[in-house]
Amino acid sequence: MSWVLAYTSLRTGHSAEALEVLASGLAAALAPGWHARLLSLTALVQAVDLDTATALTTAASAIEAGRAAPDRFAVGMGLHVMSLDRSFVGDELGNRGLIDQALTVLGDDREHLDLRLLLLCNRIVADVNLDETAGIDERIILVRELAEQAGAARFTQVHVMMAAHYFLLGRWDDALSELESIPELSEGRYSFLTLHGLLALIAGHRDDRTTAAVHLKAVRTEPLAIADDRRNAGYVLLARALACERDGLPAQAVAELSPVLLSPGTGLEMNVRYMCLPELTRLALAAGDRETALSATQQCQAEADEAPMPVKDAAAARCQGLLERDPLRLLTAAEHYRSAGRRLELANALEDASVLFGEANDLVRARAALSEAIEVYTELRADWDIRRADARTRPYGVRRGQRGRRARPTTGWESLTPTELRVAHLVAQGRSNPDIAAALFLSRRTVQTHVSHILVKLAAHSRSEIAREAAHHPVSTVD
């Protein structure tokens, strides 16, 4: 009973209550295994509260007690807490190593399904942050299979995690499909803040002010006062800053994004901080706030030095390039973003480089950088970014060519996204949604969302009508 009450309190943001329940439980006479489990949950609550030193000490005690009991769950949870500590300071290699240890301890026991699924999700996030995605498709398949067995909370978390993954890779329509596949938002601050943050951010980039406002309103009253909220607030802060910049309020945009500059004890654990700091540097310089730009640049470099990762090195290079007006540093950052498939960050760095080349009257390189940036923005349907890039480069006489990728229509076969095209052709082959889900590493619910989108875009009423339309657009192979 102590475990259930404490875990429920933790999931609903009442960590103090959770610690009281756990302390009472630990004071009672318990079987060794349950004592170890309550210790491991205590460590988790302490970690969420950023009581780092205490959490690590408690986790070590839980692991020792779990091995003595023996209780694999307690050991796995203790290792999970230690992995969170590494993640909070940006050490994704250390995080990933501890996750793998925990997964080995837990094995395939169904009793440990929830913790195992959480660890696998965190493993995928670590791989994405490290830009090391070899084998990630197999892990995604396993996570989706386990999520269907684990219940609503983990099911929601998996969809939100996949949406964040697709967002970083520039597959924004796939990200939206993942989020639309969630029937209702279960408890959990990660899912709540990340879902609304991503929906607001994508809408903002696409200049859909109405949709962005709806999702920003959903989180507008959130104070982000507790550690778990700050950790998951990155997309919300980016969306708020974008809305202010779009409305011509650069100083307010800086203020909205400035929470990433909190002290290391409260700021370093924020997810996607490496995305926020370059944007804060750019916005601060635009607002004439060099002090904030310098602070953002210094913190970005410090984070890259403390926990080296290619994407953090690229973020630091972008900050330095902006601060020092050095377009070559920005091209260095762009090269990593290009190789890693990080489409939005690539376009942002190229846009910045184009501005600085324009300042230096190097119009040839300015035009080349702008043209590639606009091509990526067009691919993303990031209409706001296109307008901003044109406005920033126009004073220097930088004109992009008229050639470029045509914007995708909103109806008809040509309006289908790459994933929707694959789904449509598999539907035409007579495959069921479960078969399509297995072939494309998607959940059944996400496949149904894609099928619904296809029906609307084609003005079709059945799968057979999709098949008839697909027959007019043959492909050589469909995986």
CSV table of C-alpha atoms in Angstrom, one decimal:
chain,number,residue,atom,x,y,z
A,1,MET,CA,0.0,0.0,0.0
A,2,SER,CA,2.9,2.4,0.8
A,3,TRP,CA,4.3,1.9,-2.7
A,4,VAL,CA,1.0,2.6,-4.4
A,5,LEU,CA,0.2,5.7,-2.4
A,6,ALA,CA,3.7,7.1,-2.8
A,7,TYR,CA,3.9,6.4,-6.5
A,8,THR,CA,0.5,8.0,-7.1
A,9,SER,CA,1.6,11.1,-5.1
A,10,LEU,CA,4.8,11.3,-7.2
A,11,ARG,CA,3.0,11.0,-10.5
A,12,THR,CA,0.6,13.8,-9.6
A,13,GLY,CA,3.4,16.2,-8.5
A,14,HIS,CA,3.1,15.8,-4.7
A,15,SER,CA,6.6,14.6,-3.9
A,16,ALA,CA,6.5,15.8,-0.2
A,17,GLU,CA,3.5,13.6,0.4
A,18,ALA,CA,5.3,10.7,-1.3
A,19,LEU,CA,8.3,11.0,0.9
A,20,GLU,CA,6.1,11.1,4.0
A,21,VAL,CA,4.4,7.9,3.0
A,22,LEU,CA,7.7,6.2,2.1
A,23,ALA,CA,9.3,7.2,5.4
A,24,SER,CA,6.4,5.7,7.3
A,25,GLY,CA,6.6,2.5,5.2
A,26,LEU,CA,10.3,2.1,5.7
A,27,ALA,CA,9.8,2.5,9.5
A,28,ALA,CA,7.6,-0.6,9.5
A,29,ALA,CA,8.7,-4.2,9.6
A,30,LEU,CA,8.8,-5.3,6.0
A,31,ALA,CA,10.1,-8.2,4.0
A,32,PRO,CA,13.6,-7.5,2.6
A,33,GLY,CA,12.4,-7.2,-1.0
A,34,TRP,CA,9.7,-4.6,-0.1
A,35,HIS,CA,12.1,-2.6,2.0
A,36,ALA,CA,14.5,-2.5,-0.9
A,37,ARG,CA,11.7,-1.4,-3.3
A,38,LEU,CA,10.6,1.4,-1.0
A,39,LEU,CA,14.2,2.6,-0.8
A,40,SER,CA,14.4,2.7,-4.6
A,41,LEU,CA,11.2,4.7,-4.9
A,42,THR,CA,12.4,7.1,-2.2
A,43,ALA,CA,15.6,7.6,-4.3
A,44,LEU,CA,13.4,8.3,-7.3
A,45,VAL,CA,11.4,11.0,-5.5
A,46,GLN,CA,14.6,12.6,-4.3
A,47,ALA,CA,15.9,12.6,-7.8
A,48,VAL,CA,12.8,14.2,-9.2
A,49,ASP,CA,13.2,16.9,-6.5
A,50,LEU,CA,16.8,17.4,-7.6
A,51,ASP,CA,18.1,16.3,-4.1
A,52,THR,CA,20.9,14.7,-6.1
A,53,ALA,CA,23.4,13.7,-3.5
A,54,THR,CA,20.7,12.2,-1.2
A,55,ALA,CA,19.1,10.4,-4.2
A,56,LEU,CA,22.4,8.8,-5.2
A,57,THR,CA,23.1,7.6,-1.7
A,58,THR,CA,19.6,6.2,-1.3
A,59,ALA,CA,19.8,4.6,-4.7
A,60,ALA,CA,23.0,2.9,-3.8
A,61,SER,CA,21.4,1.6,-0.6
A,62,ALA,CA,18.4,0.3,-2.6
A,63,ILE,CA,20.7,-1.5,-5.0
A,64,GLU,CA,22.6,-3.1,-2.1
A,65,ALA,CA,19.4,-4.1,-0.3
A,66,GLY,CA,17.9,-5.4,-3.6
A,67,ARG,CA,20.8,-7.6,-4.3
A,68,ALA,CA,20.8,-9.0,-0.8
A,69,ALA,CA,17.0,-9.6,-0.8
A,70,PRO,CA,17.2,-10.5,-3.7
A,71,ASP,CA,14.8,-8.2,-5.6
A,72,ARG,CA,15.6,-7.4,-9.3
A,73,PHE,CA,13.0,-4.6,-9.4
A,74,ALA,CA,14.7,-2.7,-6.5
A,75,VAL,CA,18.1,-3.0,-8.2
A,76,GLY,CA,16.7,-1.9,-11.6
A,77,MET,CA,14.9,1.1,-10.0
A,78,GLY,CA,18.1,2.1,-8.2
A,79,LEU,CA,20.1,1.9,-11.4
A,80,HIS,CA,17.3,3.9,-13.1
A,81,VAL,CA,17.7,6.7,-10.5
A,82,MET,CA,21.5,6.7,-11.1
A,83,SER,CA,20.8,7.0,-14.9
A,84,LEU,CA,18.5,9.9,-14.3
A,85,ASP,CA,21.3,11.7,-12.5
A,86,ARG,CA,23.5,11.3,-15.5
A,87,SER,CA,20.8,12.5,-17.8
A,88,PHE,CA,20.1,15.6,-15.7
A,89,VAL,CA,23.6,16.8,-16.2
A,90,GLY,CA,23.7,15.9,-19.9
A,91,ASP,CA,25.9,12.8,-19.6
A,92,GLU,CA,24.0,10.7,-22.1
A,93,LEU,CA,26.7,8.1,-22.5
A,94,GLY,CA,26.7,7.5,-18.7
A,95,ASN,CA,22.9,7.5,-18.7
A,96,ARG,CA,22.8,4.9,-21.5
A,97,GLY,CA,25.3,2.6,-19.8
A,98,LEU,CA,23.3,2.6,-16.6
A,99,ILE,CA,20.0,2.0,-18.5
A,100,ASP,CA,21.6,-1.0,-20.2
A,101,GLN,CA,22.7,-2.3,-16.8
A,102,ALA,CA,19.1,-1.9,-15.4
A,103,LEU,CA,17.6,-3.7,-18.4
A,104,THR,CA,19.9,-6.6,-18.0
A,105,VAL,CA,19.0,-6.9,-14.3
A,106,LEU,CA,15.2,-6.8,-15.1
A,107,GLY,CA,15.3,-9.3,-17.9
A,108,ASP,CA,11.9,-10.1,-19.6
A,109,ASP,CA,9.9,-10.6,-16.5
A,110,ARG,CA,6.4,-9.3,-17.1
A,111,GLU,CA,6.1,-8.1,-13.5
A,112,HIS,CA,8.7,-5.4,-14.4
A,113,LEU,CA,7.0,-4.3,-17.6
A,114,ASP,CA,6.4,-0.7,-16.5
A,115,LEU,CA,9.9,0.0,-15.4
A,116,ARG,CA,11.4,-1.9,-18.4
A,117,LEU,CA,9.3,0.2,-20.8
A,118,LEU,CA,10.3,3.4,-19.1
A,119,LEU,CA,14.0,2.5,-19.4
A,120,LEU,CA,13.6,1.5,-23.0
A,121,CYS,CA,12.0,4.9,-23.7
A,122,ASN,CA,14.9,6.7,-22.0
A,123,ARG,CA,17.3,4.6,-24.0
A,124,ILE,CA,15.8,5.8,-27.2
A,125,VAL,CA,15.9,9.4,-26.0
A,126,ALA,CA,19.6,9.0,-25.1
A,127,ASP,CA,20.3,7.5,-28.6
A,128,VAL,CA,18.6,10.5,-30.3
A,129,ASN,CA,20.4,13.0,-28.1
A,130,LEU,CA,23.7,11.3,-29.0
A,131,ASP,CA,22.7,11.2,-32.7
A,132,GLU,CA,23.4,7.5,-32.6
A,133,THR,CA,20.3,5.8,-34.0
A,134,ALA,CA,21.7,2.5,-35.4
A,135,GLY,CA,19.3,-0.2,-34.2
A,136,ILE,CA,16.7,2.3,-33.0
A,137,ASP,CA,13.9,0.9,-35.2
A,138,GLU,CA,14.1,-2.4,-33.4
A,139,ARG,CA,13.9,-0.7,-30.1
A,140,ILE,CA,10.9,1.3,-31.3
A,141,ILE,CA,9.1,-1.9,-32.3
A,142,LEU,CA,9.7,-3.4,-28.9
A,143,VAL,CA,8.6,-0.3,-27.1
A,144,ARG,CA,5.4,0.0,-29.1
A,145,GLU,CA,4.6,-3.7,-28.4
A,146,LEU,CA,5.2,-3.3,-24.7
A,147,ALA,CA,3.3,0.0,-24.5
A,148,GLU,CA,0.1,-1.7,-25.7
A,149,GLN,CA,0.4,-4.0,-22.7
A,150,ALA,CA,1.3,-1.4,-20.1
A,151,GLY,CA,-1.7,0.8,-19.9
A,152,ALA,CA,-2.6,4.4,-20.7
A,153,ALA,CA,0.1,6.3,-18.9
A,154,ARG,CA,3.0,4.5,-20.7
A,155,PHE,CA,1.1,4.4,-23.9
A,156,THR,CA,0.8,8.1,-23.9
A,157,GLN,CA,4.4,8.6,-23.0
A,158,VAL,CA,5.6,6.4,-25.9
A,159,HIS,CA,3.5,8.5,-28.4
A,160,VAL,CA,4.8,11.8,-26.9
A,161,MET,CA,8.4,10.5,-27.0
A,162,MET,CA,8.1,9.4,-30.6
A,163,ALA,CA,6.6,12.8,-31.5
A,164,ALA,CA,9.6,14.5,-30.0
A,165,HIS,CA,11.9,12.2,-32.0
A,166,TYR,CA,10.1,12.9,-35.2
A,167,PHE,CA,10.1,16.7,-34.5
A,168,LEU,CA,13.9,16.7,-34.2
A,169,LEU,CA,14.2,14.9,-37.5
A,170,GLY,CA,11.9,17.3,-39.2
A,171,ARG,CA,9.1,14.7,-39.7
A,172,TRP,CA,6.6,17.1,-38.2
A,173,ASP,CA,3.5,15.6,-39.8
A,174,ASP,CA,4.5,12.2,-38.3
A,175,ALA,CA,5.0,14.0,-35.0
A,176,LEU,CA,1.5,15.4,-35.2
A,177,SER,CA,0.0,12.0,-36.1
A,178,GLU,CA,1.7,10.5,-33.0
A,179,LEU,CA,0.1,13.2,-30.8
A,180,GLU,CA,-3.3,12.9,-32.4
A,181,SER,CA,-3.2,9.1,-31.7
A,182,ILE,CA,-3.4,9.7,-28.0
A,183,PRO,CA,-7.1,9.2,-27.0
A,184,GLU,CA,-6.8,11.2,-23.8
A,185,LEU,CA,-3.9,12.7,-21.9
A,186,SER,CA,-3.1,10.7,-18.8
A,187,GLU,CA,-1.3,12.1,-15.7
A,188,GLY,CA,2.3,12.9,-16.0
A,189,ARG,CA,4.1,16.2,-16.4
A,190,TYR,CA,6.4,15.0,-19.1
A,191,SER,CA,3.5,14.1,-21.4
A,192,PHE,CA,1.4,17.2,-20.6
A,193,LEU,CA,4.1,19.8,-21.1
A,194,THR,CA,5.8,18.1,-24.0
A,195,LEU,CA,2.5,17.4,-25.9
A,196,HIS,CA,1.3,21.0,-25.6
A,197,GLY,CA,4.7,22.4,-26.2
A,198,LEU,CA,5.3,20.4,-29.4
A,199,LEU,CA,1.8,21.2,-30.8
A,200,ALA,CA,2.3,24.9,-30.0
A,201,LEU,CA,5.8,25.0,-31.4
A,202,ILE,CA,4.9,23.2,-34.7
A,203,ALA,CA,1.9,25.5,-35.1
A,204,GLY,CA,4.0,28.5,-34.4
A,205,HIS,CA,6.6,27.6,-37.0
A,206,ARG,CA,3.8,27.0,-39.5
A,207,ASP,CA,2.3,30.4,-38.6
A,208,ASP,CA,-0.9,28.8,-37.4
A,209,ARG,CA,-1.5,31.3,-34.7
A,210,THR,CA,-4.9,30.0,-33.6
A,211,THR,CA,-3.7,26.4,-32.9
A,212,ALA,CA,-0.5,27.7,-31.2
A,213,ALA,CA,-2.6,30.0,-29.0
A,214,VAL,CA,-4.8,27.1,-27.9
A,215,HIS,CA,-1.9,25.0,-26.7
A,216,LEU,CA,0.0,27.9,-25.2
A,217,LYS,CA,-3.1,28.7,-23.2
A,218,ALA,CA,-3.2,25.1,-21.9
A,219,VAL,CA,0.2,25.7,-20.3
A,220,ARG,CA,0.1,29.5,-19.8
A,221,THR,CA,-0.7,29.2,-16.1
A,222,GLU,CA,1.9,26.6,-15.4
A,223,PRO,CA,4.4,28.2,-13.1
A,224,LEU,CA,7.2,25.6,-13.9
A,225,ALA,CA,8.1,26.0,-10.3
A,226,ILE,CA,9.1,22.4,-9.5
A,227,ALA,CA,12.1,20.6,-10.9
A,228,ASP,CA,10.1,18.0,-12.9
A,229,ASP,CA,8.2,20.8,-14.7
A,230,ARG,CA,11.4,22.8,-15.6
A,231,ARG,CA,13.0,19.7,-16.9
A,232,ASN,CA,10.2,19.1,-19.4
A,233,ALA,CA,9.5,22.7,-20.3
A,234,GLY,CA,11.9,23.2,-23.2
A,235,TYR,CA,9.3,23.0,-26.0
A,236,VAL,CA,6.9,25.2,-24.1
A,237,LEU,CA,9.5,27.9,-23.6
A,238,LEU,CA,10.5,27.7,-27.3
A,239,ALA,CA,6.9,28.1,-28.3
A,240,ARG,CA,6.3,31.0,-26.0
A,241,ALA,CA,9.4,32.8,-27.3
A,242,LEU,CA,8.5,32.2,-30.9
A,243,ALA,CA,5.0,33.7,-30.4
A,244,CYS,CA,6.5,36.8,-28.8
A,245,GLU,CA,9.1,37.2,-31.7
A,246,ARG,CA,6.4,36.8,-34.3
A,247,ASP,CA,4.4,39.5,-32.5
A,248,GLY,CA,7.3,41.9,-32.7
A,249,LEU,CA,8.3,41.6,-29.0
A,250,PRO,CA,11.9,40.5,-29.0
A,251,ALA,CA,12.6,41.5,-25.4
A,252,GLN,CA,9.6,39.5,-24.2
A,253,ALA,CA,10.8,36.6,-26.3
A,254,VAL,CA,14.1,36.7,-24.4
A,255,ALA,CA,12.2,36.9,-21.1
A,256,GLU,CA,10.2,33.8,-22.0
A,257,LEU,CA,13.3,31.8,-22.9
A,258,SER,CA,15.5,33.0,-20.1
A,259,PRO,CA,14.5,30.3,-17.6
A,260,VAL,CA,17.1,28.1,-19.4
A,261,LEU,CA,19.7,30.4,-17.7
A,262,LEU,CA,18.8,29.2,-14.2
A,263,SER,CA,21.7,28.1,-12.1
A,264,PRO,CA,23.2,24.6,-12.9
A,265,GLY,CA,21.2,23.1,-10.0
A,266,THR,CA,17.9,24.0,-11.6
A,267,GLY,CA,18.7,24.6,-15.3
A,268,LEU,CA,21.0,21.9,-16.6
A,269,GLU,CA,18.4,19.1,-16.3
A,270,MET,CA,16.1,20.8,-18.8
A,271,ASN,CA,15.4,18.6,-21.8
A,272,VAL,CA,16.5,20.1,-25.2
A,273,ARG,CA,18.4,22.9,-23.5
A,274,TYR,CA,20.9,22.6,-26.3
A,275,MET,CA,18.1,23.8,-28.6
A,276,CYS,CA,17.0,26.6,-26.4
A,277,LEU,CA,20.4,28.3,-25.8
A,278,PRO,CA,21.3,29.1,-29.4
A,279,GLU,CA,17.8,30.5,-29.9
A,280,LEU,CA,18.2,32.6,-26.8
A,281,THR,CA,21.5,33.9,-28.0
A,282,ARG,CA,19.9,34.9,-31.3
A,283,LEU,CA,16.9,36.6,-29.7
A,284,ALA,CA,19.0,38.4,-27.1
A,285,LEU,CA,21.3,39.9,-29.8
A,286,ALA,CA,18.2,40.9,-31.8
A,287,ALA,CA,16.9,42.7,-28.7
A,288,GLY,CA,20.2,44.4,-28.0
A,289,ASP,CA,20.7,42.3,-24.9
A,290,ARG,CA,24.4,41.3,-25.3
A,291,GLU,CA,24.7,40.4,-21.6
A,292,THR,CA,22.1,37.6,-21.9
A,293,ALA,CA,23.5,36.5,-25.2
A,294,LEU,CA,27.0,36.2,-23.6
A,295,SER,CA,25.6,34.2,-20.7
A,296,ALA,CA,23.7,31.8,-23.0
A,297,THR,CA,26.8,31.3,-25.1
A,298,GLN,CA,29.0,30.7,-22.0
A,299,GLN,CA,26.5,28.2,-20.5
A,300,CYS,CA,26.1,26.4,-23.8
A,301,GLN,CA,29.9,26.0,-24.1
A,302,ALA,CA,30.2,24.9,-20.5
A,303,GLU,CA,27.5,22.2,-21.0
A,304,ALA,CA,29.3,21.0,-24.1
A,305,ASP,CA,32.6,20.8,-22.2
A,306,GLU,CA,31.1,19.1,-19.2
A,307,ALA,CA,29.2,16.4,-21.1
A,308,PRO,CA,30.6,16.2,-24.7
A,309,MET,CA,28.1,15.4,-27.4
A,310,PRO,CA,28.2,16.3,-31.1
A,311,VAL,CA,24.8,18.1,-30.9
A,312,LYS,CA,26.0,20.2,-27.9
A,313,ASP,CA,29.2,21.0,-29.7
A,314,ALA,CA,27.1,22.2,-32.7
A,315,ALA,CA,24.9,24.3,-30.4
A,316,ALA,CA,28.0,25.9,-28.8
A,317,ALA,CA,29.4,26.6,-32.3
A,318,ARG,CA,26.1,28.3,-33.3
A,319,CYS,CA,26.1,30.4,-30.1
A,320,GLN,CA,29.7,31.4,-30.7
A,321,GLY,CA,29.1,32.2,-34.3
A,322,LEU,CA,26.2,34.4,-33.5
A,323,LEU,CA,28.0,36.2,-30.7
A,324,GLU,CA,31.2,36.7,-32.6
A,325,ARG,CA,29.5,37.4,-35.9
A,326,ASP,CA,31.4,34.5,-37.5
A,327,PRO,CA,29.4,32.7,-40.3
A,328,LEU,CA,32.0,30.0,-40.6
A,329,ARG,CA,31.3,28.8,-37.1
A,330,LEU,CA,27.6,28.7,-38.1
A,331,LEU,CA,28.4,26.5,-41.1
A,332,THR,CA,30.4,24.2,-38.8
A,333,ALA,CA,27.2,23.8,-36.7
A,334,ALA,CA,25.1,23.3,-39.8
A,335,GLU,CA,27.3,20.5,-41.0
A,336,HIS,CA,26.6,18.5,-37.9
A,337,TYR,CA,22.9,19.2,-38.1
A,338,ARG,CA,22.9,18.2,-41.7
A,339,SER,CA,24.7,14.9,-41.1
A,340,ALA,CA,22.5,14.1,-38.1
A,341,GLY,CA,19.2,14.8,-39.9
A,342,ARG,CA,18.2,17.6,-37.6
A,343,ARG,CA,16.3,19.7,-40.1
A,344,LEU,CA,15.1,22.7,-38.1
A,345,GLU,CA,18.4,23.3,-36.4
A,346,LEU,CA,20.1,23.0,-39.8
A,347,ALA,CA,17.9,25.6,-41.3
A,348,ASN,CA,18.3,27.9,-38.3
A,349,ALA,CA,22.1,27.8,-38.5
A,350,LEU,CA,22.0,28.4,-42.3
A,351,GLU,CA,19.7,31.3,-41.8
A,352,ASP,CA,22.0,32.9,-39.3
A,353,ALA,CA,25.0,32.3,-41.5
A,354,SER,CA,23.2,34.0,-44.4
A,355,VAL,CA,22.6,37.1,-42.3
A,356,LEU,CA,26.3,37.3,-41.3
A,357,PHE,CA,27.5,36.7,-44.9
A,358,GLY,CA,25.2,39.4,-46.0
A,359,GLU,CA,26.6,41.8,-43.3
A,360,ALA,CA,30.1,41.0,-44.8
A,361,ASN,CA,28.8,41.7,-48.3
A,362,ASP,CA,29.6,38.1,-49.3
A,363,LEU,CA,26.3,37.8,-51.3
A,364,VAL,CA,27.3,34.6,-53.0
A,365,ARG,CA,27.6,32.6,-49.8
A,366,ALA,CA,24.7,34.5,-48.2
A,367,ARG,CA,22.4,33.5,-51.1
A,368,ALA,CA,23.6,29.8,-51.0
A,369,ALA,CA,23.0,29.5,-47.2
A,370,LEU,CA,19.6,31.3,-47.5
A,371,SER,CA,18.5,29.1,-50.4
A,372,GLU,CA,19.2,25.9,-48.5
A,373,ALA,CA,17.5,27.2,-45.3
A,374,ILE,CA,14.4,28.2,-47.3
A,375,GLU,CA,14.3,24.7,-48.9
A,376,VAL,CA,14.3,23.1,-45.5
A,377,TYR,CA,11.7,25.5,-44.1
A,378,THR,CA,9.5,24.8,-47.1
A,379,GLU,CA,9.9,21.0,-46.5
A,380,LEU,CA,8.8,21.6,-42.9
A,381,ARG,CA,6.0,24.0,-44.0
A,382,ALA,CA,7.6,26.5,-41.6
A,383,ASP,CA,6.0,29.6,-43.1
A,384,TRP,CA,6.9,31.9,-40.1
A,385,ASP,CA,10.6,30.9,-40.5
A,386,ILE,CA,10.5,31.7,-44.2
A,387,ARG,CA,9.1,35.1,-43.5
A,388,ARG,CA,11.6,35.8,-40.7
A,389,ALA,CA,14.6,34.6,-42.8
A,390,ASP,CA,13.6,36.9,-45.7
A,391,ALA,CA,13.1,39.8,-43.4
A,392,ARG,CA,16.5,39.3,-41.7
A,393,THR,CA,18.5,39.0,-45.0
A,394,ARG,CA,16.6,41.6,-47.1
A,395,PRO,CA,18.5,44.6,-45.7
A,396,TYR,CA,21.8,43.2,-47.0
A,397,GLY,CA,20.5,42.7,-50.5
A,398,VAL,CA,20.3,38.9,-50.2
A,399,ARG,CA,17.7,37.5,-52.6
A,400,ARG,CA,17.0,33.9,-52.8
A,401,GLY,CA,16.4,32.4,-56.2
A,402,GLN,CA,12.9,31.7,-57.4
A,403,ARG,CA,13.7,28.0,-57.8
A,404,GLY,CA,13.0,25.7,-54.9
A,405,ARG,CA,10.8,23.0,-53.6
A,406,ARG,CA,7.1,23.7,-54.2
A,407,ALA,CA,5.0,23.8,-51.1
A,408,ARG,CA,2.9,20.7,-50.7
A,409,PRO,CA,-0.8,21.0,-51.5
A,410,THR,CA,-3.3,20.4,-48.8
A,411,THR,CA,-5.6,18.0,-50.7
A,412,GLY,CA,-5.2,15.3,-53.3
A,413,TRP,CA,-2.5,12.6,-53.7
A,414,GLU,CA,0.3,15.2,-53.7
A,415,SER,CA,-0.7,16.4,-50.3
A,416,LEU,CA,0.2,13.1,-48.7
A,417,THR,CA,3.3,13.0,-46.5
A,418,PRO,CA,6.0,10.4,-47.1
A,419,THR,CA,4.6,8.2,-44.3
A,420,GLU,CA,1.0,8.6,-45.5
A,421,LEU,CA,2.1,7.6,-49.0
A,422,ARG,CA,3.6,4.4,-47.6
A,423,VAL,CA,0.5,3.7,-45.6
A,424,ALA,CA,-1.7,4.3,-48.7
A,425,HIS,CA,0.2,1.9,-50.8
A,426,LEU,CA,0.1,-0.8,-48.1
A,427,VAL,CA,-3.7,-0.2,-47.7
A,428,ALA,CA,-3.9,-0.7,-51.5
A,429,GLN,CA,-2.1,-4.1,-51.1
A,430,GLY,CA,-4.9,-5.1,-48.8
A,431,ARG,CA,-2.9,-5.1,-45.6
A,432,SER,CA,-4.6,-4.6,-42.2
A,433,ASN,CA,-3.7,-1.8,-39.8
A,434,PRO,CA,-1.8,-4.3,-37.5
A,435,ASP,CA,0.2,-5.5,-40.6
A,436,ILE,CA,1.0,-1.9,-41.6
A,437,ALA,CA,2.0,-1.0,-38.0
A,438,ALA,CA,4.5,-3.8,-38.0
A,439,ALA,CA,5.9,-2.9,-41.4
A,440,LEU,CA,6.4,0.8,-40.6
A,441,PHE,CA,7.3,0.5,-36.8
A,442,LEU,CA,4.1,2.4,-35.8
A,443,SER,CA,1.4,1.7,-33.3
A,444,ARG,CA,-2.0,0.5,-34.6
A,445,ARG,CA,-3.6,3.7,-33.3
A,446,THR,CA,-1.0,5.8,-35.2
A,447,VAL,CA,-1.7,3.9,-38.4
A,448,GLN,CA,-5.4,4.5,-38.0
A,449,THR,CA,-4.7,8.3,-37.6
A,450,HIS,CA,-2.7,8.2,-40.8
A,451,VAL,CA,-5.5,6.3,-42.6
A,452,SER,CA,-8.0,9.0,-41.4
A,453,HIS,CA,-5.8,11.8,-42.7
A,454,ILE,CA,-5.5,10.0,-46.1
A,455,LEU,CA,-9.3,9.6,-46.3
A,456,VAL,CA,-9.8,13.3,-45.7
A,457,LYS,CA,-7.0,14.5,-48.1
A,458,LEU,CA,-8.3,12.2,-50.9
A,459,ALA,CA,-12.0,13.0,-50.1
A,460,ALA,CA,-12.4,9.2,-49.9
A,461,HIS,CA,-14.8,7.2,-47.9
A,462,SER,CA,-13.3,3.8,-47.7
A,463,ARG,CA,-10.0,1.8,-47.9
A,464,SER,CA,-11.1,0.6,-51.4
A,465,GLU,CA,-11.2,4.2,-52.6
A,466,ILE,CA,-7.7,4.7,-51.3
A,467,ALA,CA,-6.6,1.6,-53.2
A,468,ARG,CA,-8.2,2.9,-56.4
A,469,GLU,CA,-6.4,6.2,-56.1
A,470,ALA,CA,-3.1,4.5,-55.3
A,471,ALA,CA,-3.4,2.4,-58.5
A,472,HIS,CA,-2.9,5.7,-60.4
A,473,HIS,CA,0.4,6.3,-58.6
A,474,PRO,CA,2.3,3.1,-58.6
A,475,VAL,CA,5.6,2.6,-56.8
A,476,SER,CA,8.3,0.0,-57.5
A,477,THR,CA,8.4,-1.3,-53.9
A,478,VAL,CA,6.8,-0.8,-50.6
A,479,ASP,CA,8.6,-2.0,-47.4
